[in-house]
Short mmCIF file of C-alpha atoms and ligand atoms in Angstrom, two decimals:
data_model
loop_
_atom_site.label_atom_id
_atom_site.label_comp_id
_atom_site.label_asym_id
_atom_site.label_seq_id
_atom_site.Cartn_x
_atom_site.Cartn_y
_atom_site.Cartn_z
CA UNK A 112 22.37 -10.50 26.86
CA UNK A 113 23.63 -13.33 24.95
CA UNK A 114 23.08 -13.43 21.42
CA UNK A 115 22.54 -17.30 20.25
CA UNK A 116 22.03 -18.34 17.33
CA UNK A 117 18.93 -20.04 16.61
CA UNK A 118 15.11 -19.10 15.54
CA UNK A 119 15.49 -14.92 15.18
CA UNK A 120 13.71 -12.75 18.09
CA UNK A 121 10.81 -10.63 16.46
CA UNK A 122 7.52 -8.95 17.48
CA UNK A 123 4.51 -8.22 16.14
CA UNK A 124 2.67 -5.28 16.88
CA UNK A 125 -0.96 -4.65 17.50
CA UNK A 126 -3.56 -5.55 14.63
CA UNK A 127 -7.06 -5.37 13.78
CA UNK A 128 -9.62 -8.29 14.17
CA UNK A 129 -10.14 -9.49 10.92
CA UNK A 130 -13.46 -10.29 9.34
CA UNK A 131 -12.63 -11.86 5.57
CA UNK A 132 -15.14 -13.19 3.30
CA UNK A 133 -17.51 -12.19 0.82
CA UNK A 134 -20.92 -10.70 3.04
CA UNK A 135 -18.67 -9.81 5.70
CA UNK A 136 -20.03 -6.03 5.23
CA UNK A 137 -23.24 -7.71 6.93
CA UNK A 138 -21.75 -7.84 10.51
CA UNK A 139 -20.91 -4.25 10.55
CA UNK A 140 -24.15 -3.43 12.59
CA UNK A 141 -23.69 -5.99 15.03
CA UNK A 142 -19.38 -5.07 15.72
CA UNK A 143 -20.33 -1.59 15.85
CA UNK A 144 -23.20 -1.88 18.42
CA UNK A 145 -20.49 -2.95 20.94
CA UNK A 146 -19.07 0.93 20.75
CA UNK A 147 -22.76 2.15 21.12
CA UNK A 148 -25.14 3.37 18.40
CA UNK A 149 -23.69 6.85 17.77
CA UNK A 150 -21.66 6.91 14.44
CA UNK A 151 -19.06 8.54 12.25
CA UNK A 152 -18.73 7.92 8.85
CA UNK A 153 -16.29 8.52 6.50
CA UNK A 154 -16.26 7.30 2.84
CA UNK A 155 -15.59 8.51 -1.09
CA UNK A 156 -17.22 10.92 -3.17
CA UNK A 157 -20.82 8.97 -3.55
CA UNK A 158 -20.15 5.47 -4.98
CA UNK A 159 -20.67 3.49 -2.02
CA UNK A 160 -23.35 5.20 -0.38
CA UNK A 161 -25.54 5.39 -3.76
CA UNK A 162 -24.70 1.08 -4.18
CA UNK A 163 -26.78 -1.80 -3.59
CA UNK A 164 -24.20 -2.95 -0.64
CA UNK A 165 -24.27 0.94 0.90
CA UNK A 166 -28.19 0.78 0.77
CA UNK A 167 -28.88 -2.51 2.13
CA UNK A 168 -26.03 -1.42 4.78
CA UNK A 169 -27.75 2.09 5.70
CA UNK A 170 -31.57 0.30 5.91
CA UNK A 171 -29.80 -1.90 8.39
CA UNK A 172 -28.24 0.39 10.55
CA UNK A 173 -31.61 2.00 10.34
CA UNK A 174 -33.59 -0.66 11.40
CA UNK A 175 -30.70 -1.26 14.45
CA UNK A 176 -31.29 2.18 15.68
CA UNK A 177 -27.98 3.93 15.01
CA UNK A 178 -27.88 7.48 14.06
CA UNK A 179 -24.93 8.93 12.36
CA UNK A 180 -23.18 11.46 10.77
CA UNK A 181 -21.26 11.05 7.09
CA UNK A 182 -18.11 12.92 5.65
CA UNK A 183 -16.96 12.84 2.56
CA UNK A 184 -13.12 12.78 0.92
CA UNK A 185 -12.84 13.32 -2.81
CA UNK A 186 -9.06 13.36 -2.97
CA UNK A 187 -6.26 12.13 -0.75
CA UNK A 188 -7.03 13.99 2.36
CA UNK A 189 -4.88 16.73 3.97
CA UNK A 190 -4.38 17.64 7.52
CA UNK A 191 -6.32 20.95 6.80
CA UNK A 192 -9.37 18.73 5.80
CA UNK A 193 -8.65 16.38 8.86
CA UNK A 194 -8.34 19.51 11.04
CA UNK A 195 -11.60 21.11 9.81
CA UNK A 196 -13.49 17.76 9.92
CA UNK A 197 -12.51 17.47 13.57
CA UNK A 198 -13.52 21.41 14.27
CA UNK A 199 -16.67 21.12 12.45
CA UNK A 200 -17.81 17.67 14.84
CA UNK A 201 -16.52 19.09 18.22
CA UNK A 202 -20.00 18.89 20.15
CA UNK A 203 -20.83 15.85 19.16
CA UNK A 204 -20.13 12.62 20.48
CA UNK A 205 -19.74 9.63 18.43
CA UNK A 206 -19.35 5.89 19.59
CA UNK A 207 -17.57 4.56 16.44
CA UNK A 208 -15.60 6.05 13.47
CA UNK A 209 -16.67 3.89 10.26
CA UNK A 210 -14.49 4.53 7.25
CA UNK A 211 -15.51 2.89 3.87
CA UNK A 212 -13.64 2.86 0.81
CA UNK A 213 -10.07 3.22 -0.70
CA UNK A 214 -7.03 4.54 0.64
CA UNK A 215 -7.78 8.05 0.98
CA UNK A 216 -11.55 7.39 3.25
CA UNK A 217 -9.41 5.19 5.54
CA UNK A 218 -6.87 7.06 6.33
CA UNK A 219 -9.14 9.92 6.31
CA UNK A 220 -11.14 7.98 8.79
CA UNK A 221 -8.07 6.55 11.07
CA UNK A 222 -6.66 10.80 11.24
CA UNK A 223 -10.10 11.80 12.40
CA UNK A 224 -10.99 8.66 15.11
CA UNK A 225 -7.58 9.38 16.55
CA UNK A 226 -8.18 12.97 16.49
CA UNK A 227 -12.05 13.52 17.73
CA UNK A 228 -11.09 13.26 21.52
CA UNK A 229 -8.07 15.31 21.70
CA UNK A 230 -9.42 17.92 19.36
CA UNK A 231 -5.77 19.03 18.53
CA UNK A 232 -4.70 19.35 15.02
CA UNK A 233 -2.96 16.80 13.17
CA UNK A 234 0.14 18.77 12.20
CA UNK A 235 0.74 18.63 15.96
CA UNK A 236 1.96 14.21 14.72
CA UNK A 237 2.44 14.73 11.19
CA UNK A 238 6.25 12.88 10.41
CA UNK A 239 8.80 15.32 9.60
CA UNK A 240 6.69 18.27 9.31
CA UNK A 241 6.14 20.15 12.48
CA UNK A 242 7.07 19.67 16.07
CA UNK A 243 5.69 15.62 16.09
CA UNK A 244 4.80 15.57 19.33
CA UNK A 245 3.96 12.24 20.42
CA UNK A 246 0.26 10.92 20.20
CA UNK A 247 -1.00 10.54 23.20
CA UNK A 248 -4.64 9.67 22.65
CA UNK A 249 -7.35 8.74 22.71
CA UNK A 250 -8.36 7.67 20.14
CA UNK A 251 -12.54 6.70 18.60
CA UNK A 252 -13.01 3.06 18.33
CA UNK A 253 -11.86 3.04 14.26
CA UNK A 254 -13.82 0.13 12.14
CA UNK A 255 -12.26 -0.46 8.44
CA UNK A 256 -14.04 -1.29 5.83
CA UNK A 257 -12.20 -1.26 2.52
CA UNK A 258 -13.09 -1.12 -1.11
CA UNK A 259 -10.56 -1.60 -3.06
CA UNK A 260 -7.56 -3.93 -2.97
CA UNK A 261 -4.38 -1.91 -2.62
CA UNK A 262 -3.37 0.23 0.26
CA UNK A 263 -3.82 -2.23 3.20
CA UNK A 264 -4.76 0.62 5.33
CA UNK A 265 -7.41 -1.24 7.01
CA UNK A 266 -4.59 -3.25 8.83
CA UNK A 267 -2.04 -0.28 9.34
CA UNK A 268 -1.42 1.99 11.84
CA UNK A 269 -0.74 5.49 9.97
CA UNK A 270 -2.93 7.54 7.93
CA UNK A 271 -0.96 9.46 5.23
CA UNK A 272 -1.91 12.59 4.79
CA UNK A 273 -0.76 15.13 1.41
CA UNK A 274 -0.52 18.36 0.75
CA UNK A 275 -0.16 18.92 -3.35
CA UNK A 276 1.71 21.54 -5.17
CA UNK A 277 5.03 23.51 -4.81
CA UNK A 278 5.61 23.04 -1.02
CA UNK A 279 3.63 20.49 -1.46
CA UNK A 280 4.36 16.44 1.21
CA UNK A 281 2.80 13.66 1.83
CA UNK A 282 3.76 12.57 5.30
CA UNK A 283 2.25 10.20 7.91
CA UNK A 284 0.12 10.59 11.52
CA UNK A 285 1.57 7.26 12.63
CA UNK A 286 0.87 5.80 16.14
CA UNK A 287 -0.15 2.22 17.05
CA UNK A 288 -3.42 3.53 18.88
CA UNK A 289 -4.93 4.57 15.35
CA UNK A 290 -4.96 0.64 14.61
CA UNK A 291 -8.55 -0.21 13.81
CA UNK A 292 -10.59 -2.09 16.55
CA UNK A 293 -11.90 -4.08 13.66
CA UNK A 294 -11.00 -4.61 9.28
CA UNK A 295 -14.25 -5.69 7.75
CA UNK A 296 -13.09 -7.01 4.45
CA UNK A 297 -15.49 -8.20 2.18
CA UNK A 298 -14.44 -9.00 -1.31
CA UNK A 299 -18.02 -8.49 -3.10
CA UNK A 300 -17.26 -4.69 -2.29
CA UNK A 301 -14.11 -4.33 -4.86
CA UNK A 302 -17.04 -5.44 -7.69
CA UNK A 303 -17.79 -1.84 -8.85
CA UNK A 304 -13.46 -0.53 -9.41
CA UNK A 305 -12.56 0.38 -12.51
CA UNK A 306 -10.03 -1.32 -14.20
CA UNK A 307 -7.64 1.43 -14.11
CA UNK A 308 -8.16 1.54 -10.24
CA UNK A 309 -7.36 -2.08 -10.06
CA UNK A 310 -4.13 -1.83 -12.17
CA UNK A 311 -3.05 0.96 -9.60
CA UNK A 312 -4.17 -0.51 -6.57
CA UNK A 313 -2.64 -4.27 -7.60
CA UNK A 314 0.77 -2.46 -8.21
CA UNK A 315 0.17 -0.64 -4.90
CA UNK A 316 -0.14 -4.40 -2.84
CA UNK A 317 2.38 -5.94 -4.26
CA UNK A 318 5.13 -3.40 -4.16
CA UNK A 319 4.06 -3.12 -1.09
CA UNK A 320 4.40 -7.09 -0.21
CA UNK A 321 7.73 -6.89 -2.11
CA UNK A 322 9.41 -4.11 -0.03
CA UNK A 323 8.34 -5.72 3.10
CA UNK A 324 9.52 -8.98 2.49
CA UNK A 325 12.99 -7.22 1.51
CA UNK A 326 12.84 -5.02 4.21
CA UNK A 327 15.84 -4.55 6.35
CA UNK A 328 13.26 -5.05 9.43
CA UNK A 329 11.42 -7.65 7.93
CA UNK A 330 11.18 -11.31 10.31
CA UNK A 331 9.95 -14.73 9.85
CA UNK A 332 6.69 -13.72 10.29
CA UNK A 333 6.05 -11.13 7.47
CA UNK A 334 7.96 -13.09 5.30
CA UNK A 335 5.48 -15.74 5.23
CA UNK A 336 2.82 -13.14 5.03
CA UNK A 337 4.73 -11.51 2.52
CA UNK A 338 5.47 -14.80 0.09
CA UNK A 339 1.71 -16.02 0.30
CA UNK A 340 0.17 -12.22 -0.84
CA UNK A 341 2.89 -11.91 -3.61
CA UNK A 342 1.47 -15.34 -4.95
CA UNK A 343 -1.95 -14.46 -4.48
CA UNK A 344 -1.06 -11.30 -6.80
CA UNK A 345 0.46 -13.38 -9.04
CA UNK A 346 -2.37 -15.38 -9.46
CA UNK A 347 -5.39 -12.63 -9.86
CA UNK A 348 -4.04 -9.48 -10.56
CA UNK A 349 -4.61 -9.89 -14.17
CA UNK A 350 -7.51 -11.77 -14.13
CA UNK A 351 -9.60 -9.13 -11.84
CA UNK A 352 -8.33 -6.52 -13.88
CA UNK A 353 -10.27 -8.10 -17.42
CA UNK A 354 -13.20 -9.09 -15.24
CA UNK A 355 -14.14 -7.46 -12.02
CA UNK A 356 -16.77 -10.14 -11.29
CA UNK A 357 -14.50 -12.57 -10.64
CA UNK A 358 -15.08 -13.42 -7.38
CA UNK A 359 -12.27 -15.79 -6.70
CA UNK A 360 -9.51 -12.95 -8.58
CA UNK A 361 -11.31 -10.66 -6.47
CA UNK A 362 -10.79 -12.22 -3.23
CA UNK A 363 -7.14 -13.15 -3.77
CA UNK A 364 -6.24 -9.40 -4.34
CA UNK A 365 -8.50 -8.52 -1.08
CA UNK A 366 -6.32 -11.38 0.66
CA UNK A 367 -3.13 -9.87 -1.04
CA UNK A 368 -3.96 -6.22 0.04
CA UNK A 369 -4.81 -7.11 3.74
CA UNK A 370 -1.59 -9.00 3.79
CA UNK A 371 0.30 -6.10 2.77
CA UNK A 372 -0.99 -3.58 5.42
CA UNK A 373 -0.28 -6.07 8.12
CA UNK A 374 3.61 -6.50 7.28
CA UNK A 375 4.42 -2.74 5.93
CA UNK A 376 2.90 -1.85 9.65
CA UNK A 377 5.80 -3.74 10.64
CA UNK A 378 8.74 -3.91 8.60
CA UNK A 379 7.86 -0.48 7.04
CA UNK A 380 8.82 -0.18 3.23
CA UNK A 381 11.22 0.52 0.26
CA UNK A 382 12.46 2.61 -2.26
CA UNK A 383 8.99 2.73 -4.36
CA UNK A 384 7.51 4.48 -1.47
CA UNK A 385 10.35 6.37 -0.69
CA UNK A 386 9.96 8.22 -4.32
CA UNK A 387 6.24 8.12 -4.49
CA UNK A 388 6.06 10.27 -1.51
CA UNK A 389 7.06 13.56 -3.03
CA UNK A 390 5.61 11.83 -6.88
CA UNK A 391 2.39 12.59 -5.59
CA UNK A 392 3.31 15.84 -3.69
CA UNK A 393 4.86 17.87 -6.38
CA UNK A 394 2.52 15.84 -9.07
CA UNK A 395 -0.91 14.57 -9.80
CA UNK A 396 0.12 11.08 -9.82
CA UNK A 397 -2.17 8.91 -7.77
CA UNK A 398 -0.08 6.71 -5.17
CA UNK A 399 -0.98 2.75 -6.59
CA UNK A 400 -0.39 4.31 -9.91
CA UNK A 401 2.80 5.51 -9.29
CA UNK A 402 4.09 2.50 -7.27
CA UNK A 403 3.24 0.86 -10.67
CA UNK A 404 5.83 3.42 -12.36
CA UNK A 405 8.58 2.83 -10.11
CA UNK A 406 8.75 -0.79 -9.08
CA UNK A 407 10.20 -2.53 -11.90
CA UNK A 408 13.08 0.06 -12.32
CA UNK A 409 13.37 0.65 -8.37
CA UNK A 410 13.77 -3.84 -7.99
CA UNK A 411 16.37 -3.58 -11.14
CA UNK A 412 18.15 -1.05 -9.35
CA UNK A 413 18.26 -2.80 -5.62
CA UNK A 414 19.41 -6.03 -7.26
CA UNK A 415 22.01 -4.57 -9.30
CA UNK A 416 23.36 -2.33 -6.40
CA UNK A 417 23.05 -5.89 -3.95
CA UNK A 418 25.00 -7.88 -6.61
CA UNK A 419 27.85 -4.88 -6.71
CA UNK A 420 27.87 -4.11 -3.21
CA UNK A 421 26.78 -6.32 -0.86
CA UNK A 422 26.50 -9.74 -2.83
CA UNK A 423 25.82 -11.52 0.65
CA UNK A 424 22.78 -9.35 1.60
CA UNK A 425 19.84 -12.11 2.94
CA UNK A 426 17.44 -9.62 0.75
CA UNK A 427 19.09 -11.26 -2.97
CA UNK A 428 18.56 -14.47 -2.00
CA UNK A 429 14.72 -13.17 -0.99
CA UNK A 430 14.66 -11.31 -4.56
CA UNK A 431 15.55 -14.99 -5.90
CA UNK A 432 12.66 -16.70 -3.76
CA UNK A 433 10.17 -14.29 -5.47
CA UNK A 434 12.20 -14.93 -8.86
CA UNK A 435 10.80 -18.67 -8.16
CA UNK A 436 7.05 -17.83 -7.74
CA UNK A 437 7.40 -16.26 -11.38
CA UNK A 438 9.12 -19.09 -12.65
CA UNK A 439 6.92 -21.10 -14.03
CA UNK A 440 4.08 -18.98 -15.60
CA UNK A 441 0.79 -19.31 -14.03
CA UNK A 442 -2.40 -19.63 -16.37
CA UNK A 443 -3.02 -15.86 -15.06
CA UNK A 444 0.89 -14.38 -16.55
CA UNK A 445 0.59 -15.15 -20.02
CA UNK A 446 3.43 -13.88 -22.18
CA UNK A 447 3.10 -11.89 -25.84
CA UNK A 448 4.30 -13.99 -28.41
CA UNK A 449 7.21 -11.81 -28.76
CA UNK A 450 9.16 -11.94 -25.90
CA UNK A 451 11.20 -14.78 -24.79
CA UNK A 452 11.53 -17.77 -22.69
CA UNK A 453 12.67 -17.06 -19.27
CA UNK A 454 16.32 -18.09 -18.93
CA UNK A 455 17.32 -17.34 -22.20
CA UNK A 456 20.35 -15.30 -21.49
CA UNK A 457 20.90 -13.62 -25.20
CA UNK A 458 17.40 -11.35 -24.06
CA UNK A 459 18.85 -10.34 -20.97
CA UNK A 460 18.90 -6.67 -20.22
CA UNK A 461 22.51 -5.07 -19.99
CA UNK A 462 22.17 -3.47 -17.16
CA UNK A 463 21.80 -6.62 -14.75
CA UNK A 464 25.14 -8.36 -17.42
CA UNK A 465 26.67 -6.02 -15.69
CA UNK A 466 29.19 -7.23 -12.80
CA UNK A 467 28.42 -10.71 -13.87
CA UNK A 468 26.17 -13.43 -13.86
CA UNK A 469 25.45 -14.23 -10.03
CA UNK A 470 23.18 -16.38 -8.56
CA UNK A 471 20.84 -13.40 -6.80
CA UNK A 472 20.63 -11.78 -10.67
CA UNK A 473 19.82 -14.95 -12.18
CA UNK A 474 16.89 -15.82 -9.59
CA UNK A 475 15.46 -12.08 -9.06
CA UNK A 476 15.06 -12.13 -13.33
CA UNK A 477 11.99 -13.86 -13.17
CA UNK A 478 11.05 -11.03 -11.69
CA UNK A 479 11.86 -8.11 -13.23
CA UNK A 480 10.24 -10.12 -16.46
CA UNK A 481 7.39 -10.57 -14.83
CA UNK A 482 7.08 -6.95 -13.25
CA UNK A 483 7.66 -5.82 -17.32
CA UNK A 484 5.05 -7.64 -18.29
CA UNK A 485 2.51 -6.35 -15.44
CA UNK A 486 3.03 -2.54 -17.01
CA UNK A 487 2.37 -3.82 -20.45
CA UNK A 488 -0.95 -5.47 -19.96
CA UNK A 489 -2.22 -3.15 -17.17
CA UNK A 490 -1.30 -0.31 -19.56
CA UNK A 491 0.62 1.40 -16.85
CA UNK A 492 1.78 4.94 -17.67
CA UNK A 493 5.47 6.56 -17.62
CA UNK A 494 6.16 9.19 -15.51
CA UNK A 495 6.64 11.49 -18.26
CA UNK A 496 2.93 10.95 -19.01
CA UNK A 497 2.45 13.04 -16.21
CA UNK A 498 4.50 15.99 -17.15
CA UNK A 499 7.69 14.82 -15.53
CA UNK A 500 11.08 15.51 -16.57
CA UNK A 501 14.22 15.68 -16.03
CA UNK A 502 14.28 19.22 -13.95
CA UNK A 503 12.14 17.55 -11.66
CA UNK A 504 14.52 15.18 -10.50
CA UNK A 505 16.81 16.80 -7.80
CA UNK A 506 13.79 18.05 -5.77
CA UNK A 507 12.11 14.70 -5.78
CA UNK A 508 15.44 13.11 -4.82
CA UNK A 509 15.67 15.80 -2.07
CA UNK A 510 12.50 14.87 -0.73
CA UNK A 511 12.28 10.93 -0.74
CA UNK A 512 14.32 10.40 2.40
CA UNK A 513 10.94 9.63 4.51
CA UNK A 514 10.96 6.72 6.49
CA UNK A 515 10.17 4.24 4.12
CA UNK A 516 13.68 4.40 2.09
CA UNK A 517 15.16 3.84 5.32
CA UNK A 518 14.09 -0.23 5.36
CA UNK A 519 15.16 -0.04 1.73
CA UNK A 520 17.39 -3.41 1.40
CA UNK A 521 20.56 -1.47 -0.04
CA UNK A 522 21.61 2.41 0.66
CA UNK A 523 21.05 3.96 -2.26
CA UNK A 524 22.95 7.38 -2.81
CA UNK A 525 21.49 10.64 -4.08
CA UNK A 526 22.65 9.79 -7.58
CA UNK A 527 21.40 6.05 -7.56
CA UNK A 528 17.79 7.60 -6.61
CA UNK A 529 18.10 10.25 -9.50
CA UNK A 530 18.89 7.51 -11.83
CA UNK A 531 16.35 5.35 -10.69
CA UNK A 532 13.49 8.05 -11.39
CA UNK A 533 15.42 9.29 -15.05
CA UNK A 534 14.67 5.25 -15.63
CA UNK A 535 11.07 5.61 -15.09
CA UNK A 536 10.72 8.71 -17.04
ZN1 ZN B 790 1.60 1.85 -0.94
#
């Protein structure tokens, strides 16, 4: 095959319909019917079910004639509590897998609609643990309904899945048939998170926009995705964090976290959730939260290593384009009275003087300013908040080689990911 040049070859793989807006949660009885009016539903501890939104939803699947079932996930699931959900519902015979709520319910409910049919158990898939035998199906039609603005799992095809403590992972059941039939997004959901939750889950969507659009599989495509949910961030994050019912912050960050799922699906990821992987594995560190830890140090470190090694790499002059949404700060980035104008180069940090002033370090410093900022006024922990330290280092470097440091714009060495986590400490 000839290789022209011209417009780059990419593909897209398979996505969810999309239903965006605020009420969109109404339409759930009517997209579900098509499956049949047998349900599964997973969700959180109790806050949805027990909210005005989860009432008026349940009278109206009532009042439809659906009958269902509902599971609950308090923490981010495991295989052992995918495996015994699926044991404990073999029997029955559901139409529709629902899952509503964060993260952790998604994926939850994306592990269990892929595994209902097949009955097997999820360690059977599970990335780089066991013998990953390929899925083969099939799978429960899977509807997403999200309530919080980070993950993107409504759009993505793998449900992570952890297992906390000493030999502790937190790997992926990855196949495109566990793509949800349908993403009900509805912004009037993400009313009721806490601010801490929205700090977390913010950092979570835009790292994950970031690594995307810098990802060494990234294409025209997902960049354009990628640019227009980094902007939205940039222009609601903080303003949905001090007010919740802010309806337009609020759907922004919805926007911004749908976006994400539907490029890290396919461009995959970065360094952040290389190390946050075996962060939340080996330590009770939540996975927005510690995306939050890691991505100003982790984009520091990729544009310093880019600049030293590899000062043509397409991903600097990327790092500068997101340098120029940050430019010129937006009513929603305001900057404490003590820090300094952007450009000044007397406040520059020494470790990006080093190996000069180049163009990809100049443009990528909006940035890393405005990523500094972020962790001030979302009052972002360090990692030595959670009982890290500097033992803890060579295991977690040991452990972050899962596939997302492999789209990771630079290679970064055993040492460079030690020193990136001692950074964050
Ligand atoms: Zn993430």
């Amino acid at each position: 095959m000839s290789s022209q040049p011209g417009f780059p070859a990419f593909a897209i793989a398979r996505l969810p319909r999309i239903e965006f807006g605020a009420g969109a949660l109404r339409k759930l009885p009517a997209i579900a019917a098509q499956y049949g009016k047998r349900l599964l539903i997973i969700t959180g501890a109790s806050s949805f079910t027990v909210s005005e939104a989860g009432k008026t939803l349940f009278t109206a699947l009532q009042a439809a004639g659906f009958t269902w079932e509902i599971r609950r996930v308090t923490h981010e699931p495991s295989p052992h509590w995918v495996d015994e959900t699926v044991a404990g519902l073999q029997g029955d015979s559901f139409d529709a897998v629902i899952g509503i709520g964060g993260g952790s319910p998604l994926d939850a409910a994306k592990a269990v609609a892929g595994l209902l049919k097949p009955g097997n158990s999820v360690m059977d898939h599970l990335e780089g643990v066991g013998p990953e035998l390929p899925y083969q199906g099939s799978s429960t039609p899977f509807i997403a309904v999200p309530t919080t603005a980070g993950t993107g799992s409504e759009a993505t095809k793998n449900a992570v899945l952890s297992v906390s403590g000493e030999h502790g992972f937190k790997k992926s059941f990855r196949d495109d048939k566990l793509v949800a039939e349908y993403a009900i997004i509805d912004p009037d959901l993400l009313a009721t998170c806490p601010p801490a939750q929205i700090a977390a889950n913010g950092m979570d969507a835009f790292t994950q926009l970031m690594e995307a659009y810098v990802s060494t599989r990234s294409n025209p495509l997902t960049d354009a995705l990628a640019l227009a949910g980094m902007e939205a961030v940039r222009d609601s994050l903080l303003a949905f964090y001090r007010d919740p019912a802010d309806s337009v912050a609020r759907g922004k960050m919805a926007y911004a976290s749908l976006l994400s799922g539907i490029c890290l699906a396919q461009t995959g990821l970065g360094s952040v959730h290389g190390v946050v992987a075996p962060l939340g594995a080996f330590h009770p560190i939540g996975h927005g939260v510690g995306c939050g830890m890691l991505v100003t140090e982790a984009t520091r470190l990729n544009i310093d290593l880019l600049e030293a090694r590899e000062p043509d790499s397409p991903a600097l002059a990327k790092y500068t384009a997101i340098g120029k949404l940050f430019e010129e700060t937006p009513p929603n980035l305001p900057l404490s009275g003590e820090e300094q104008e952007v450009g000044d180069e007397s406040f520059l940090p020494p470790s990006l003087i080093r190996g000069g002033l180049g163009r990809g370090f100049f443009g990528g410093y909006p940035l890393i300013h405005a990523l500094e900022s972020w962790a001030k006024q979302l009052n972002l922990p360090r990692l030595s908040d959670f009982g890290v330290t500097e033992a803890d280092i060579p295991k977690l470097v040991a452990n972050s080689r899962g596939s997302s440091m492999k789209t990771n714009p630079v290679e970064l060495t055993d040492s460079d990911i030690a020193n990136l986590i001692r950074a964050c400490l």
